Amino acid sequence: MEKTRKLVLFSCLLLVSFLASSSAQTCLNHSFSNRQYANCSDLPALNCFLHWTYDEAAGTVEVAFRHTGTTSSRWSAWGINPSGPSMLNTQALVAYVNSSGIPHAFTTSIDSMSPSMQQSALSFQVPSLSAEFENNEMRIFAVMRISESLLATNQVWQEGPVSNDQLMIHPTSGDNMQSTASVNFLTGQSGGTSSGSSRTRRRNVHGVLNTVSWGILMPLGAITARYMKVFKSADPAWFYLHVVCQTSAYAVGVAGWATGIRLGSDSAGVTHNPHRNIGITLFCLGTLQVFALLLRPNKDHKYRLYWNIYHHSVGYAVIILSIINIFDGFDILKPDDHWERIYIGILIFLGVVATLLEGFTWYIVLRRKNRGSDTDKRSHSINGANGVNGFGARGQDV
């Protein structure tokens, strides 16, 4: 029992470590109240972040630029520059809080090294532009209609002081001189700490974690418990292998479940109710199974039979629901067909192995039963013979 507790504790520590590491990427952890973006990047200077979604059919890029740790007395700007990673020729989106306390956003083309920072048209259309300032964070939201030649380009961002609604020159040292990077709106790559196609990647991570844990490790752990314990020499090794397999599956599965919850909270208006409900049910049942290990009665305990019925019933229910939900996840993610075929192949392999082991197990059990029956018959015959001979001898003695 003590070893079991240690195994469960170790799995929980692995889960905590995973969740802690996954929370390190700032742009991935940010969610907007009424918007969602396919990609994001942690820009390497000035505490800034870029979120965007490219709509190939419309030829537009919807962007959200975030400048954190700023104040209402400073302006923020972000733009793209096909000429190079520099301020000159940057097509910029600028925002500041005006004297009325209202965030104001406008476009400006940086055409000199001493720009006026006055509103002007850009080399491409910007059908939508707005700004928000809250909790010392400036956000600029825009829709840009750009040509294919601007999909892979340079990005430049900057900040500086505001005085009486006039945008003053930005500092010319430190991070203010390091605020350039590349960006590819099509592939999702950025010169900053890019998330790639962040939402897509998180969806894929969610799918992989849950497929490996609930869909592979859980059935494998069940196979280990059902068929290894038939061999007396494998006791109690089979039990510890079962515990390691199932608790590892639970730890990885909870990480996948938490990723799914996060995806749901970041995707307002996008719901997959059956998938979500089965996932929550699996989390609850899996948690019960882990705690059941800690409450496992001894083999000779009067409640052991009821515990076994509960443990087996919940375990098989988890496996069945897991497989159903994984295939539902394939329908949602729509990955390349070969990934679903690979998982089907794994299930077929596990099914064939389980079938062969089931037959072999019954062979072992029936063989032992027959041996036991033969032994009882021989013992009965010997006892019977001894009884007759003994009675006859005593009778003769008499």
XYZ file of N, CA, C and O in Angstrom, residues 119-241:
492
model
N -1.884 61.098 -38.239
C -2.655 60.104 -38.976
C -2.435 60.231 -40.477
O -2.457 61.333 -41.036
N -2.210 59.085 -41.131
C -2.051 59.050 -42.587
C -2.398 57.658 -43.080
O -2.442 56.691 -42.294
N -2.680 57.572 -44.370
C -3.061 56.286 -44.955
C -1.844 55.376 -45.091
O -0.702 55.841 -45.180
N -2.109 54.062 -45.107
C -1.044 53.077 -45.285
C -1.040 52.569 -46.715
O -1.906 52.920 -47.525
N -0.075 51.756 -47.031
C 0.035 51.197 -48.380
C -0.950 50.070 -48.611
O -1.012 49.525 -49.712
N -1.702 49.705 -47.598
C -2.745 48.687 -47.702
C -3.951 49.163 -46.905
O -3.864 50.084 -46.084
N -5.082 48.541 -47.139
C -6.319 48.947 -46.465
C -6.380 48.378 -45.042
O -5.914 47.272 -44.775
N -6.988 49.171 -44.153
C -7.251 48.734 -42.776
C -8.735 48.964 -42.515
O -9.146 50.032 -42.024
N -9.581 47.991 -42.844
C -11.027 48.181 -42.716
C -11.508 48.375 -41.282
O -12.552 48.988 -41.055
N -10.749 47.858 -40.317
C -11.192 47.951 -38.919
C -9.997 48.266 -38.033
O -8.925 47.657 -38.181
N -10.180 49.227 -37.117
C -9.099 49.619 -36.211
C -9.687 50.167 -34.919
O -10.569 51.030 -34.960
N -9.218 49.654 -33.786
C -9.697 50.139 -32.479
C -8.624 49.882 -31.431
O -7.638 49.181 -31.686
N -8.828 50.474 -30.268
C -7.857 50.308 -29.178
C -8.575 50.217 -27.841
O -9.682 50.756 -27.678
N -7.938 49.524 -26.903
C -8.433 49.422 -25.534
C -7.263 49.648 -24.591
O -6.127 49.254 -24.892
N -7.545 50.286 -23.452
C -6.521 50.427 -22.413
C -7.136 50.005 -21.086
O -8.155 50.550 -20.659
N -6.523 49.022 -20.466
C -7.056 48.499 -19.206
C -5.938 47.788 -18.460
O -5.134 47.070 -19.056
N -5.895 48.003 -17.131
C -4.906 47.338 -16.271
C -3.477 47.507 -16.792
O -2.696 46.546 -16.876
N -3.150 48.739 -17.146
C -1.804 49.071 -17.648
C -1.426 48.251 -18.875
O -0.260 47.876 -19.056
N -2.399 47.978 -19.712
C -2.149 47.253 -20.951
C -2.878 47.940 -22.102
O -4.086 48.158 -22.041
N -2.120 48.274 -23.137
C -2.704 48.840 -24.345
C -2.890 47.722 -25.363
O -1.983 46.929 -25.627
N -4.088 47.672 -25.947
C -4.382 46.672 -26.969
C -4.839 47.399 -28.232
O -5.713 48.270 -28.180
N -4.261 47.002 -29.340
C -4.655 47.530 -30.645
C -5.242 46.384 -31.459
O -4.587 45.355 -31.650
N -6.464 46.576 -31.938
C -7.140 45.560 -32.751
C -7.313 46.107 -34.160
O -7.750 47.248 -34.340
N -6.982 45.281 -35.150
C -7.104 45.758 -36.524
C -7.332 44.598 -37.475
O -6.976 43.451 -37.194
N -7.947 44.931 -38.605
C -8.059 44.007 -39.734
C -7.323 44.654 -40.884
O -7.653 45.772 -41.294
N -6.309 43.956 -41.409
C -5.502 44.499 -42.498
C -5.743 43.676 -43.763
O -5.697 42.441 -43.714
N -5.972 44.343 -44.847
C -6.111 43.654 -46.128
C -4.792 43.803 -46.877
O -4.483 44.856 -47.422
N -4.012 42.723 -46.876
C -2.659 42.808 -47.428
C -2.488 41.833 -48.589
O -3.228 40.852 -48.709
N -1.506 42.107 -49.420
C -1.217 41.241 -50.556
C -0.368 40.056 -50.101
O 0.196 40.057 -48.992
N -0.248 39.063 -50.969
C 0.524 37.868 -50.624
C 1.993 38.202 -50.388
O 2.682 37.519 -49.621
N 2.485 39.253 -51.005
C 3.890 39.640 -50.832
C 4.197 40.121 -49.423
O 5.366 40.167 -49.008
N 3.148 40.479 -48.652
C 3.345 40.974 -47.285
C 3.067 39.904 -46.227
O 3.134 40.192 -45.034
N 2.769 38.684 -46.674
C 2.475 37.633 -45.688
C 3.704 37.264 -44.866
O 3.599 36.956 -43.689
N 4.868 37.299 -45.497
C 6.127 37.090 -44.788
C 6.903 38.397 -44.851
O 7.367 38.801 -45.920
N 7.033 39.052 -43.718
C 7.614 40.393 -43.732
C 8.292 40.677 -42.395
O 8.475 39.783 -41.564
N 8.654 41.936 -42.190
C 9.252 42.379 -40.927
C 8.204 43.092 -40.090
O 7.325 43.774 -40.629
N 8.297 42.950 -38.788
C 7.412 43.687 -37.890
C 8.245 44.573 -36.978
O 9.361 44.225 -36.578
N 7.698 45.730 -36.683
C 8.364 46.718 -35.838
C 7.352 47.217 -34.823
O 6.187 47.454 -35.157
N 7.752 47.351 -33.579
C 6.854 47.883 -32.551
C 7.633 48.869 -31.683
O 8.858 48.795 -31.596
N 6.922 49.786 -31.071
C 7.606 50.862 -30.349
C 6.669 51.470 -29.315
O 5.450 51.245 -29.338
N 7.229 52.232 -28.390
C 6.439 52.954 -27.394
C 7.192 54.218 -26.986
O 8.416 54.292 -27.113
N 6.428 55.212 -26.528
C 7.044 56.460 -26.109
C 6.070 57.306 -25.291
O 4.911 56.920 -25.076
N 6.506 58.461 -24.846
C 5.669 59.305 -23.984
C 4.644 60.127 -24.774
O 4.793 60.364 -25.973
N 3.600 60.529 -24.075
C 2.557 61.403 -24.629
C 2.477 62.650 -23.761
O 2.475 62.565 -22.525
N 2.404 63.814 -24.403
C 2.285 65.073 -23.661
C 1.253 65.953 -24.362
O 1.451 66.340 -25.524
N 0.160 66.234 -23.658
C -0.914 67.077 -24.204
C -1.385 66.573 -25.574
O -1.485 67.341 -26.544
N -1.640 65.291 -25.619
C -2.118 64.621 -26.832
C -1.100 64.637 -27.967
O -1.449 64.356 -29.127
N 0.128 64.965 -27.676
C 1.187 64.937 -28.669
C 2.092 63.725 -28.405
O 2.534 63.505 -27.275
N 2.364 62.950 -29.435
C 3.216 61.778 -29.294
C 4.669 62.207 -29.422
O 5.089 62.743 -30.460
N 5.419 62.013 -28.363
C 6.812 62.450 -28.302
C 7.737 61.334 -28.797
O 7.325 60.189 -28.978
N 8.988 61.682 -29.017
C 9.955 60.727 -29.521
C 10.193 59.609 -28.509
O 10.188 59.827 -27.292
N 10.376 58.418 -29.020
C 10.589 57.261 -28.130
C 12.044 57.225 -27.658
O 12.931 57.848 -28.279
N 12.335 56.544 -26.564
C 13.724 56.394 -26.119
C 14.577 55.753 -27.210
O 14.101 54.953 -28.012
N 15.827 56.104 -27.243
C 16.730 55.621 -28.297
C 17.839 54.736 -27.725
O 18.989 54.775 -28.171
N 17.472 53.964 -26.722
C 18.439 53.031 -26.147
C 17.681 51.819 -25.587
O 16.446 51.833 -25.490
N 18.422 50.808 -25.217
C 17.824 49.632 -24.583
C 16.863 48.883 -25.493
O 17.065 48.767 -26.706
N 15.776 48.400 -24.898
C 14.803 47.593 -25.640
C 14.141 48.347 -26.777
O 13.689 47.742 -27.753
N 14.067 49.659 -26.670
C 13.439 50.440 -27.739
C 14.212 50.352 -29.045
O 13.662 50.649 -30.112
N 15.465 49.950 -28.966
C 16.265 49.791 -30.177
C 16.364 48.322 -30.599
O 17.073 47.986 -31.537
N 15.637 47.440 -29.902
C 15.662 46.011 -30.207
C 14.293 45.488 -30.627
O 14.099 44.274 -30.726
N 13.378 46.395 -30.898
C 11.984 45.996 -31.106
C 11.658 45.751 -32.577
O 10.797 46.413 -33.164
N 12.356 44.786 -33.180
C 12.059 44.355 -34.547
C 12.154 42.839 -34.613
O 12.885 42.217 -33.834
N 11.432 42.259 -35.548
C 11.457 40.803 -35.743
C 10.793 40.488 -37.071
O 10.188 41.362 -37.713
N 10.887 39.257 -37.472
C 10.184 38.807 -38.678
C 8.835 38.222 -38.278
O 8.602 37.881 -37.116
N 7.948 38.095 -39.259
C 6.648 37.470 -39.004
C 6.149 36.859 -40.308
O 6.370 37.413 -41.393
N 5.541 35.712 -40.199
C 4.916 35.062 -41.351
C 3.464 34.786 -40.988
O 3.179 33.870 -40.210
N 2.567 35.580 -41.525
C 1.151 35.450 -41.172
C 0.543 34.143 -41.688
O -0.448 33.664 -41.145
N 1.155 33.576 -42.706
C 0.611 32.351 -43.294
C 0.983 31.118 -42.485
O 0.126 30.304 -42.135
N 2.276 30.974 -42.154
C 2.741 29.769 -41.441
C 2.600 29.884 -39.936
O 2.670 28.889 -39.226
N 2.442 31.125 -39.439
C 2.328 31.313 -38.001
C 3.658 31.471 -37.306
O 3.725 31.457 -36.084
N 4.749 31.631 -38.055
C 6.071 31.790 -37.450
C 6.400 33.260 -37.249
O 5.983 34.119 -38.015
N 7.181 33.509 -36.194
C 7.560 34.880 -35.867
C 8.968 34.887 -35.337
O 9.457 33.896 -34.785
N 9.631 36.048 -35.503
C 10.983 36.188 -34.974
C 11.011 36.256 -33.463
O 12.065 36.161 -32.853
N 9.843 36.434 -32.834
C 9.775 36.384 -31.385
C 9.663 34.941 -30.928
O 9.979 34.001 -31.653
N 9.232 34.723 -29.693
C 8.974 33.375 -29.212
C 7.617 32.979 -29.738
O 6.591 33.226 -29.118
N 7.617 32.375 -30.927
C 6.367 32.162 -31.638
C 5.642 30.931 -31.148
O 6.242 29.945 -30.757
N 4.332 31.000 -31.183
C 3.513 29.850 -30.831
C 3.256 28.967 -32.034
O 2.569 27.978 -31.951
N 3.784 29.343 -33.198
C 3.396 28.661 -34.421
C 1.925 28.901 -34.633
O 1.422 29.977 -34.416
N 1.241 27.901 -35.066
C -0.213 27.996 -35.115
C -0.691 27.567 -33.743
O -0.999 26.403 -33.501
N -0.706 28.526 -32.797
C -0.810 28.198 -31.379
C -2.071 27.432 -31.031
O -2.030 26.423 -30.323
N -3.198 27.901 -31.511
C -4.434 27.216 -31.161
C -4.478 25.837 -31.795
O -4.879 24.863 -31.154
N -4.035 25.745 -33.046
C -3.990 24.444 -33.707
C -3.032 23.519 -32.987
O -3.311 22.321 -32.804
N -1.892 24.065 -32.579
C -0.919 23.229 -31.874
C -1.476 22.747 -30.541
O -1.287 21.588 -30.163
N -2.165 23.628 -29.825
C -2.757 23.195 -28.560
C -3.817 22.131 -28.772
O -3.952 21.197 -27.969
N -4.583 22.268 -29.850
C -5.571 21.242 -30.169
C -4.887 19.908 -30.450
O -5.346 18.843 -30.005
N -3.755 19.975 -31.182
C -3.026 18.749 -31.481
C -2.416 18.136 -30.222
O -2.433 16.915 -30.041
N -1.864 18.994 -29.355
C -1.304 18.503 -28.088
C -2.396 17.853 -27.251
O -2.208 16.778 -26.665
N -3.547 18.512 -27.202
C -4.703 17.950 -26.484
C -5.058 16.565 -27.027
O -5.258 15.614 -26.264
N -5.101 16.445 -28.343
C -5.453 15.165 -28.947
C -4.414 14.094 -28.683
O -4.754 12.943 -28.348
N -3.125 14.438 -28.811
C -2.061 13.448 -28.601
C -2.033 12.974 -27.151
O -1.947 11.770 -26.871
N -2.102 13.924 -26.203
C -2.060 13.550 -24.784
C -3.208 12.613 -24.426
O -3.009 11.600 -23.731
N -4.397 12.923 -24.883
C -5.550 12.103 -24.523
C -5.559 10.763 -25.248
O -5.989 9.752 -24.685
N -5.070 10.740 -26.485
C -5.008 9.468 -27.204
C -4.007 8.530 -26.554
O -4.292 7.344 -26.343
N -2.839 9.062 -26.204
C -1.803 8.229 -25.582
C -2.243 7.751 -24.199
O -2.031 6.587 -23.839
N -2.857 8.646 -23.424
C -3.204 8.295 -22.033
C -4.461 7.442 -21.951
O -4.405 6.249 -21.616
N -5.605 8.052 -22.284
C -6.877 7.345 -22.146
C -7.025 6.232 -23.189
O -7.633 5.191 -22.907
N -6.480 6.457 -24.376
C -6.738 5.534 -25.471
C -5.731 4.424 -25.660
O -6.004 3.456 -26.361
N -4.521 4.549 -25.066
C -3.496 3.508 -25.225
C -3.019 2.982 -23.869
O -3.044 1.770 -23.619
N -2.543 3.892 -22.997
C -2.009 3.450 -21.702
C -3.068 2.801 -20.821
O -2.791 1.805 -20.142
N -4.291 3.346 -20.826
C -5.355 2.764 -20.006
C -5.677 1.326 -20.429
O -5.696 0.417 -19.588
N -5.942 1.066 -21.720
C -6.175 -0.328 -22.132
C -4.974 -1.226 -21.875
O -5.130 -2.392 -21.490
N -3.765 -0.684 -22.070
C -2.561 -1.474 -21.825
C -2.450 -1.862 -20.352
O -2.089 -2.994 -20.015
N -2.785 -0.914 -19.464
C -2.774 -1.218 -18.031
C -3.803 -2.261 -17.662
O -3.555 -3.132 -16.807
N -4.974 -2.209 -18.298
C -6.015 -3.205 -18.038
C -5.577 -4.591 -18.513
O -5.804 -5.605 -17.836
N -4.933 -4.649 -19.688
C -4.426 -5.924 -20.202
C -3.377 -6.501 -19.262
O -3.362 -7.701 -18.970
N -2.507 -5.628 -18.758
C -1.472 -6.070 -17.817
C -2.087 -6.710 -16.579
O -1.668 -7.787 -16.138
N -3.100 -6.066 -16.020
C -3.723 -6.570 -14.791
C -4.484 -7.867 -15.041
O -4.423 -8.801 -14.231
N -5.200 -7.931 -16.153
C -6.056 -9.097 -16.384
C -5.267 -10.362 -16.692
O -5.634 -11.457 -16.246
N -4.179 -10.241 -17.444
C -3.523 -11.447 -17.946
C -2.211 -11.797 -17.249
O -1.837 -12.966 -17.201
N -1.508 -10.808 -16.703
C -0.244 -11.134 -16.033
C -0.458 -11.824 -14.703
O 0.356 -12.638 -14.267
N -1.571 -11.497 -14.021
C -1.768 -12.066 -12.685
C -2.084 -13.553 -12.723
O -2.099 -14.212 -11.675
N -2.344 -14.086 -13.921
C -2.571 -15.530 -14.033
C -1.298 -16.292 -13.688
O -1.348 -17.396 -13.153
N -0.157 -15.670 -13.992
C 1.122 -16.318 -13.716
C 1.532 -16.018 -12.271
O 1.732 -14.861 -11.906
N 1.657 -17.072 -11.489
C 1.964 -16.892 -10.072
C 3.304 -16.207 -9.864
O 3.500 -15.473 -8.884
N 4.243 -16.468 -10.785
C 5.568 -15.859 -10.652
C 5.531 -14.350 -10.876
O 6.482 -13.648 -10.530
N 4.446 -13.831 -11.483
C 4.342 -12.397 -11.779
C 3.687 -11.619 -10.646
O 3.466 -10.412 -10.776
N 3.359 -12.293 -9.556
C 2.716 -11.633 -8.417
C 3.778 -11.249 -7.395
O 4.578 -12.111 -6.987
N 3.904 -9.976 -6.947
C 2.982 -8.847 -7.195
C 3.456 -7.887 -8.290
O 2.985 -6.761 -8.354
N 4.408 -8.332 -9.132
C 4.951 -7.413 -10.140
C 3.861 -6.877 -11.053
O 3.878 -5.699 -11.434
N 2.880 -7.763 -11.388
C 1.816 -7.315 -12.291
C 1.045 -6.146 -11.705
O 0.619 -5.229 -12.425
N 0.868 -6.173 -10.370
C 0.090 -5.117 -9.727
C 0.805 -3.772 -9.828
O 0.189 -2.748 -10.149
N 2.132 -3.771 -9.599
C 2.870 -2.510 -9.648
C 2.984 -1.996 -11.081
O 2.947 -0.778 -11.317
N 3.101 -2.905 -12.045
C 3.080 -2.478 -13.446
C 1.727 -1.861 -13.795
O 1.646 -0.854 -14.513
